[in-house]
CSV table of C-alpha atoms in Angstrom, one decimal:
chain,number,residue,atom,x,y,z
A,1,MET,CA,96.5,79.4,74.4
A,2,ALA,CA,99.6,80.6,71.6
A,3,ALA,CA,102.1,78.2,71.7
A,4,ILE,CA,105.3,79.7,72.7
A,5,LYS,CA,108.3,80.8,70.5
A,6,ILE,CA,111.7,80.0,71.2
A,7,LEU,CA,114.7,81.5,69.3
A,8,ILE,CA,117.9,79.4,69.2
A,9,VAL,CA,121.3,81.5,68.7
A,10,GLU,CA,123.6,79.3,67.7
A,11,ASP,CA,126.5,79.4,65.1
A,12,GLU,CA,127.1,75.6,64.7
A,13,LEU,CA,123.7,74.6,62.6
A,14,ILE,CA,123.9,70.9,63.5
A,15,ILE,CA,123.8,71.6,67.4
A,16,ALA,CA,121.1,74.2,66.9
A,17,LYS,CA,118.9,71.7,64.6
A,18,GLY,CA,119.3,68.8,67.3
A,19,LEU,CA,118.2,71.5,69.8
A,20,ALA,CA,115.4,72.8,67.8
A,21,ARG,CA,114.0,68.9,67.3
A,22,LYS,CA,113.8,68.4,71.1
A,23,LEU,CA,111.9,71.7,71.6
A,24,GLU,CA,109.4,71.0,68.7
A,25,LYS,CA,109.0,67.4,70.7
A,26,LEU,CA,107.8,69.9,73.4
A,27,GLU,CA,105.4,71.8,71.1
A,28,TYR,CA,107.4,75.0,71.3
A,29,VAL,CA,107.7,77.1,68.2
A,30,VAL,CA,111.3,77.2,67.0
A,31,GLY,CA,113.5,79.6,65.1
A,32,ILE,CA,117.5,79.5,64.3
A,33,ALA,CA,119.7,82.2,64.0
A,34,SER,CA,123.6,82.0,63.7
A,35,SER,CA,125.2,85.7,64.4
A,36,SER,CA,124.1,88.6,66.5
A,37,VAL,CA,123.1,90.3,63.3
A,38,SER,CA,120.7,87.8,62.2
A,39,ALA,CA,119.5,86.9,65.9
A,40,LEU,CA,118.8,90.9,66.4
A,41,GLN,CA,116.7,91.0,62.9
A,42,LYS,CA,114.7,87.7,64.2
A,43,VAL,CA,113.7,89.3,67.3
A,44,ALA,CA,112.3,92.3,65.6
A,45,GLU,CA,110.9,90.0,62.9
A,46,THR,CA,109.4,87.2,65.3
A,47,GLN,CA,109.1,88.8,68.6
A,48,PRO,CA,110.0,85.2,70.5
A,49,ASP,CA,108.7,84.8,74.1
A,50,LEU,CA,112.5,83.5,75.0
A,51,ILE,CA,115.8,83.4,73.9
A,52,LEU,CA,118.3,80.5,74.0
A,53,MET,CA,121.9,82.3,73.3
A,54,ASP,CA,124.9,80.7,72.9
A,55,ILE,CA,127.5,82.8,74.2
A,56,VAL,CA,130.1,82.2,71.9
A,57,ILE,CA,128.8,83.5,67.8
A,58,LYS,CA,129.8,84.7,64.6
A,59,GLY,CA,129.9,88.4,64.1
A,60,ASP,CA,131.2,91.6,65.8
A,61,LEU,CA,129.5,91.2,69.2
A,62,ASP,CA,129.3,87.5,71.2
A,63,GLY,CA,126.2,86.3,72.8
A,64,ILE,CA,126.7,88.3,75.9
A,65,GLU,CA,126.9,91.6,73.8
A,66,THR,CA,123.8,90.3,71.4
A,67,ALA,CA,121.8,89.4,74.8
A,68,LYS,CA,122.1,92.7,76.4
A,69,LEU,CA,121.4,94.7,73.2
A,70,ILE,CA,118.0,92.4,72.7
A,71,GLN,CA,117.1,93.1,76.3
A,72,GLU,CA,117.6,96.9,76.2
A,73,LYS,CA,115.4,96.9,73.4
A,74,PHE,CA,112.7,94.1,73.6
A,75,ASN,CA,112.8,92.8,76.8
A,76,ILE,CA,113.0,89.4,76.1
A,77,PRO,CA,114.3,86.4,78.6
A,78,VAL,CA,117.6,85.1,77.5
A,79,ILE,CA,118.9,81.7,78.8
A,80,TYR,CA,122.9,81.3,78.0
A,81,VAL,CA,123.7,78.3,76.3
A,82,THR,CA,127.5,77.5,76.8
A,83,ALA,CA,130.1,74.4,76.5
A,84,TYR,CA,132.1,76.3,79.3
A,85,ALA,CA,131.6,78.8,81.8
A,86,ASP,CA,134.9,80.8,83.3
A,87,ASP,CA,134.7,83.2,86.1
A,88,GLU,CA,134.8,86.1,83.9
A,89,THR,CA,132.4,85.3,81.4
A,90,LEU,CA,129.8,84.3,84.1
A,91,GLU,CA,130.3,87.9,85.7
A,92,ARG,CA,129.8,89.2,82.4
A,93,ALA,CA,127.0,87.5,82.0
A,94,GLU,CA,125.3,88.3,85.2
A,95,LYS,CA,125.1,91.9,84.4
A,96,THR,CA,122.5,91.3,81.8
A,97,GLN,CA,120.3,89.9,84.2
A,98,SER,CA,119.9,86.6,82.0
A,99,TYR,CA,117.3,84.0,83.0
A,100,GLY,CA,120.0,81.3,83.6
A,101,TYR,CA,122.7,78.7,81.9
A,102,ILE,CA,122.2,75.3,80.1
A,103,LEU,CA,125.4,73.4,79.5
A,104,LYS,CA,126.1,71.5,76.6
A,105,PRO,CA,125.3,68.7,75.8
A,106,PHE,CA,122.0,69.3,76.1
A,107,LYS,CA,119.6,67.3,78.7
A,108,GLU,CA,115.9,67.3,77.2
A,109,ARG,CA,114.3,67.8,80.6
A,110,GLU,CA,116.9,70.2,82.0
A,111,VAL,CA,116.0,72.4,78.8
A,112,HIS,CA,112.1,71.8,78.8
A,113,ALA,CA,112.7,73.0,83.3
A,114,ALA,CA,114.8,76.1,82.4
A,115,ILE,CA,112.4,77.3,79.7
A,116,LYS,CA,109.6,77.1,81.6
A,117,ILE,CA,111.5,78.4,85.0
A,118,ALA,CA,112.3,81.5,83.0
A,119,LEU,CA,108.7,82.2,81.7
A,120,LYS,CA,107.3,82.5,85.0
A,121,LYS,CA,110.2,84.3,86.4
A,122,HIS,CA,109.8,86.4,83.3
A,123,GLN,CA,106.2,86.9,84.0
A,124,ALA,CA,106.2,87.7,87.5
A,125,SER,CA,108.9,90.5,86.6
A,126,LEU,CA,106.7,91.6,83.9
A,127,GLU,CA,103.6,91.8,86.5
A,128,MET,CA,105.6,93.4,89.4
A,129,GLN,CA,107.0,96.0,86.8
A,130,GLN,CA,103.0,96.7,86.0
A,131,SER,CA,102.3,97.0,89.4
A,132,LEU,CA,104.8,99.6,90.1
A,133,GLU,CA,103.9,101.5,86.9
A,134,GLU,CA,100.3,101.6,88.0
A,135,ALA,CA,101.2,102.7,91.8
A,136,GLN,CA,103.5,105.6,90.5
A,137,SER,CA,100.4,106.9,88.2
A,138,VAL,CA,98.1,106.8,91.2
A,139,ASN,CA,100.8,108.7,93.0
A,140,ASP,CA,101.5,111.1,90.4
A,141,ASP,CA,97.7,111.4,90.0
A,142,LYS,CA,97.2,112.1,93.9
A,143,SER,CA,100.5,114.7,93.9
A,144,ARG,CA,99.3,116.4,91.0
A,145,PHE,CA,95.3,116.6,92.2
A,146,PHE,CA,96.6,118.1,95.9
A,147,SER,CA,98.9,120.5,94.0
A,148,ILE,CA,96.2,121.8,92.1
A,149,ALA,CA,93.9,121.6,95.1
A,150,SER,CA,96.4,123.5,97.2
A,151,HIS,CA,96.5,126.1,94.6
A,152,ASP,CA,93.1,126.6,94.0
A,153,LEU,CA,92.2,126.8,97.7
A,154,LYS,CA,94.6,129.4,98.1
A,155,THR,CA,93.2,131.8,95.3
A,156,PRO,CA,89.3,131.9,97.2
A,157,LEU,CA,90.9,132.2,100.6
A,158,THR,CA,92.9,135.0,99.6
A,159,ALA,CA,89.6,136.7,98.2
A,160,ILE,CA,87.9,135.8,101.5
A,161,GLN,CA,90.7,137.4,103.6
A,162,MET,CA,90.7,140.8,101.4
A,163,SER,CA,87.0,141.2,101.3
A,164,ALA,CA,86.9,140.3,105.0
A,165,GLY,CA,89.7,142.5,106.4
A,166,MET,CA,88.4,145.1,104.0
A,167,LEU,CA,84.7,144.7,105.5
A,168,LYS,CA,86.2,145.2,109.2
A,169,ASP,CA,88.4,148.2,108.4
A,170,TYR,CA,85.7,149.9,105.7
A,171,SER,CA,82.4,148.5,106.7
A,172,ASP,CA,80.8,151.9,108.3
A,173,LYS,CA,82.6,154.0,105.8
A,174,TRP,CA,81.1,152.1,102.4
A,175,PRO,CA,77.6,152.5,101.1
A,176,GLU,CA,75.5,149.3,101.0
A,177,ASP,CA,75.9,148.0,97.6
A,178,LYS,CA,80.0,147.9,97.8
A,179,LYS,CA,79.5,145.9,101.1
A,180,GLN,CA,77.1,143.9,99.3
A,181,LYS,CA,79.9,143.6,96.3
A,182,HIS,CA,82.6,142.2,99.2
A,183,LEU,CA,79.8,139.8,100.4
A,184,ASP,CA,79.1,138.5,97.3
A,185,ARG,CA,82.7,137.8,96.9
A,186,ILE,CA,83.1,135.8,100.0
A,187,GLN,CA,79.8,134.0,99.2
A,188,THR,CA,81.3,132.6,96.0
A,189,SER,CA,84.6,131.9,97.1
A,190,VAL,CA,83.4,129.8,99.7
A,191,GLN,CA,81.4,128.0,96.9
A,192,ASN,CA,84.3,127.6,95.0
A,193,MET,CA,86.2,126.1,97.9
A,194,ASN,CA,83.2,123.6,98.8
A,195,ASN,CA,82.9,122.7,95.4
A,196,LEU,CA,86.6,121.7,95.4
A,197,LEU,CA,86.5,119.7,98.4
A,198,GLU,CA,83.4,117.9,97.4
A,199,ASP,CA,85.3,117.0,94.6
A,200,LEU,CA,88.5,115.8,96.7
A,201,LEU,CA,85.9,113.4,98.7
A,202,ILE,CA,84.1,111.9,95.5
A,203,LEU,CA,87.5,111.2,93.8
A,204,SER,CA,88.8,109.8,97.0
A,205,GLN,CA,85.5,107.8,97.4
A,206,ALA,CA,86.0,106.4,93.7
A,207,GLU,CA,89.5,105.1,94.1
A,208,SER,CA,89.0,103.3,97.4
A,209,GLY,CA,85.6,101.5,95.8
A,210,LYS,CA,83.3,103.3,98.6
A,211,LEU,CA,81.5,105.6,96.0
A,212,ILE,CA,78.1,103.7,95.7
A,213,PHE,CA,74.7,104.0,94.2
A,214,SER,CA,72.1,104.7,96.8
A,215,PRO,CA,69.0,105.3,95.2
A,216,GLU,CA,65.9,106.8,96.4
A,217,THR,CA,62.4,108.0,95.2
A,218,MET,CA,62.7,111.5,94.5
A,219,GLU,CA,60.6,114.4,92.3
A,220,ILE,CA,63.3,115.4,90.1
A,221,VAL,CA,61.9,118.7,88.8
A,222,GLU,CA,61.8,119.9,92.3
A,223,PHE,CA,65.4,118.9,92.9
A,224,CYS,CA,66.7,120.7,89.5
A,225,GLN,CA,64.8,123.9,90.8
A,226,ALA,CA,66.6,123.5,94.5
A,227,ILE,CA,70.1,123.1,92.3
A,228,ILE,CA,69.6,126.2,90.1
A,229,GLU,CA,68.8,128.3,93.6
A,230,GLU,CA,72.0,126.4,94.8
A,231,ILE,CA,74.5,127.5,91.7
A,232,GLN,CA,72.5,130.7,91.4
A,233,PRO,CA,75.0,132.9,93.7
A,234,ILE,CA,78.1,132.0,92.1
A,235,ALA,CA,76.8,132.7,88.3
A,236,ASN,CA,77.9,135.9,86.3
A,237,PRO,CA,75.0,138.2,85.6
A,238,LYS,CA,75.5,137.8,82.0
A,239,ASN,CA,74.7,134.0,82.4
A,240,PRO,CA,71.2,133.9,83.4
A,241,LEU,CA,70.2,130.5,84.5
A,242,VAL,CA,67.0,129.0,83.2
A,243,LEU,CA,65.5,125.8,83.9
A,244,ILE,CA,63.2,124.2,81.0
A,245,THR,CA,60.8,121.1,81.5
A,246,SER,CA,57.6,120.0,79.7
A,247,GLN,CA,56.7,118.6,82.7
A,248,ALA,CA,55.7,119.8,86.0
A,249,VAL,CA,56.4,116.3,88.2
A,250,ILE,CA,58.8,113.7,87.2
A,251,HIS,CA,59.3,111.0,89.7
A,252,GLY,CA,62.3,108.6,90.0
A,253,ASN,CA,64.7,106.2,92.1
A,254,LEU,CA,67.9,108.0,91.6
A,255,ASP,CA,70.8,108.5,94.1
A,256,LYS,CA,70.4,112.4,95.3
A,257,ASN,CA,73.9,113.1,95.9
A,258,LEU,CA,75.0,111.6,92.5
A,259,LEU,CA,73.0,113.4,90.5
A,260,ARG,CA,73.5,116.8,92.6
A,261,HIS,CA,77.3,116.3,91.3
A,262,ILE,CA,76.2,115.3,87.9
A,263,LEU,CA,74.4,118.8,87.6
A,264,LEU,CA,76.5,120.8,89.6
A,265,ASN,CA,79.4,120.1,87.7
A,266,LEU,CA,77.9,120.4,84.5
A,267,LEU,CA,76.1,123.6,85.1
A,268,SER,CA,79.4,125.2,86.9
A,269,ASN,CA,81.1,124.4,83.7
A,270,ALA,CA,78.7,125.9,81.3
A,271,ILE,CA,79.1,129.0,83.4
A,272,LYS,CA,82.8,129.2,84.0
A,273,TYR,CA,83.2,128.5,80.1
A,274,SER,CA,81.2,131.1,79.2
A,275,PRO,CA,82.9,134.3,80.0
A,276,ASP,CA,81.4,136.4,77.2
A,277,GLY,CA,78.1,135.6,78.6
A,278,GLY,CA,75.2,134.0,77.0
A,279,GLN,CA,72.2,131.5,78.5
A,280,VAL,CA,72.8,128.6,80.7
A,281,SER,CA,69.9,126.0,80.7
A,282,LEU,CA,68.8,123.0,82.2
A,283,THR,CA,66.5,121.0,80.3
A,284,ILE,CA,64.5,118.0,81.8
A,285,ASN,CA,62.0,115.3,80.3
A,286,GLN,CA,61.1,112.2,81.0
A,287,GLU,CA,61.1,109.5,78.1
A,288,GLY,CA,59.4,106.5,79.0
A,289,GLU,CA,61.4,104.9,81.8
A,290,PHE,CA,64.4,107.4,81.6
A,291,VAL,CA,65.2,111.2,82.4
A,292,ARG,CA,67.1,113.2,79.9
A,293,CYS,CA,69.0,116.4,81.4
A,294,GLU,CA,70.4,118.4,78.7
A,295,VAL,CA,73.0,121.3,80.1
A,296,ALA,CA,73.3,123.6,77.3
A,297,ASP,CA,75.5,127.1,77.1
A,298,GLN,CA,76.8,129.6,74.8
A,299,GLY,CA,80.4,129.6,75.3
A,300,ILE,CA,83.8,128.8,74.3
A,301,GLY,CA,82.9,125.2,73.0
A,302,LEU,CA,85.3,122.2,73.0
A,303,PRO,CA,87.9,121.6,70.6
A,304,ARG,CA,87.2,118.3,68.5
A,305,ASP,CA,90.8,116.6,69.7
A,306,TYR,CA,89.9,117.0,73.4
A,307,GLN,CA,86.4,115.4,73.2
A,308,ASP,CA,87.5,111.9,73.1
A,309,LYS,CA,89.8,112.6,76.5
A,310,LEU,CA,86.7,114.6,78.3
A,311,PHE,CA,86.4,112.2,80.7
A,312,GLN,CA,90.1,111.4,81.9
A,313,GLN,CA,91.6,113.2,84.8
A,314,PHE,CA,93.2,116.5,85.1
A,315,GLU,CA,92.6,116.7,81.4
A,316,ARG,CA,91.7,120.2,80.0
A,317,ALA,CA,90.8,121.7,77.0
A,318,SER,CA,93.5,123.5,75.0
A,319,ASN,CA,91.1,126.6,74.5
A,320,VAL,CA,90.6,127.4,78.5
A,321,GLY,CA,93.3,130.2,78.6
A,322,ASN,CA,93.4,131.5,82.0
A,323,ILE,CA,89.8,129.9,83.2
A,324,LYS,CA,90.7,128.0,86.5
A,325,GLY,CA,89.8,124.3,86.7
A,326,THR,CA,91.4,120.9,87.9
A,327,GLY,CA,90.1,118.5,85.1
A,328,LEU,CA,88.3,116.7,87.6
A,329,GLY,CA,84.5,117.6,87.2
A,330,LEU,CA,83.8,115.7,84.0
A,331,SER,CA,85.8,112.6,85.7
A,332,ILE,CA,83.6,112.5,88.5
A,333,VAL,CA,80.2,113.3,86.3
A,334,LYS,CA,81.1,110.4,84.2
A,335,GLN,CA,81.6,107.9,87.3
A,336,SER,CA,78.2,109.1,89.1
A,337,VAL,CA,76.4,108.6,85.2
A,338,ASP,CA,78.0,105.2,84.8
A,339,LEU,CA,77.0,104.1,88.6
A,340,HIS,CA,73.1,104.9,87.4
A,341,GLN,CA,74.0,102.9,84.3
A,342,GLY,CA,73.5,105.6,82.6
A,343,LYS,CA,74.9,107.4,79.2
A,344,ILE,CA,76.2,111.0,79.1
A,345,THR,CA,77.0,112.5,75.5
A,346,VAL,CA,78.5,115.9,74.3
A,347,LYS,CA,77.8,117.7,71.4
A,348,SER,CA,79.9,120.9,70.7
A,349,GLU,CA,81.9,123.4,68.4
A,350,PRO,CA,84.2,126.0,69.6
A,351,GLY,CA,83.1,129.2,69.8
A,352,GLU,CA,79.4,127.7,69.8
A,353,GLY,CA,78.5,126.2,73.3
A,354,THR,CA,78.1,123.1,74.2
A,355,ILE,CA,75.5,120.6,75.1
A,356,PHE,CA,75.7,117.5,77.7
A,357,THR,CA,72.9,115.3,77.8
A,358,VAL,CA,72.6,112.8,80.3
A,359,ILE,CA,70.2,110.1,79.8
A,360,LEU,CA,69.3,108.0,83.5
A,361,PRO,CA,66.8,105.2,84.0
A,362,LEU,CA,64.0,106.2,86.2
């Protein structure tokens, strides 16, 4: 464990050195400053763990004003050292949220006890602050997600409402192809809503620790064919879906639910981010004790600066334009791959398409 660093701010050198010797005997690393200017300089240079601050020091600022600056800039605990403490001085000192007082002349045990208590209180304060920040971050993320989810649910609901209303009013007058167009629109909107709600469920399970790995024996090629059929209704006619494999049968013990989320998210992204068309392929091959799944498209690709934060929640690439999304899909994919103790990588260039590779132990 690193030695605790103490900075003594005291303009009487004999007193400062005497206190320093006592602290060094207690195995503290000690520095000395005699004015507000030198104190601020040494704090910046050495980043001490605690400061013993005389209230009356040389310079334009007294110890209380100096302590206030140090706490604002560096958040380092301060214990005041003083030979007197009138009510006005105490009131000023309290406003700086100090960690106590030591009265001159010093007693070694009192100094040591005051330092230990101050350090413990400061550590507790830091932990509390971190907990509050983490809680706020979680609340911000949830608020952000529900805001996005609410917005993204309105779009397919509106589409369903409009198409259903028009089918009700004009079905007997429309030709079959026009009716089918609106039925397809309803089907696609329902699928989009279902995907969004599944993302919400998976996210909730992951955050509560209830997203578990439940492997079962399965035949992977047949499973992937079913995934292709499931996603076909939302595919653009300009994005032909292809399943490629050199093996007719691949057996393994995988979590069907998590594998489904992995493949559906990657395939739906490949379709969504290929607005100008191009083949979307799912390639499956067994490699020893692993299965290799590749989802490739010929779409807009990923900017290099985005690839480092690809799997973070709510992150979306700068080149998506008006293509809608929550920024949650790839985060869920990564968690699902990790639960399989697998690996996911990406190869992409802007404008040249993207290949996601998932390798899972069988």
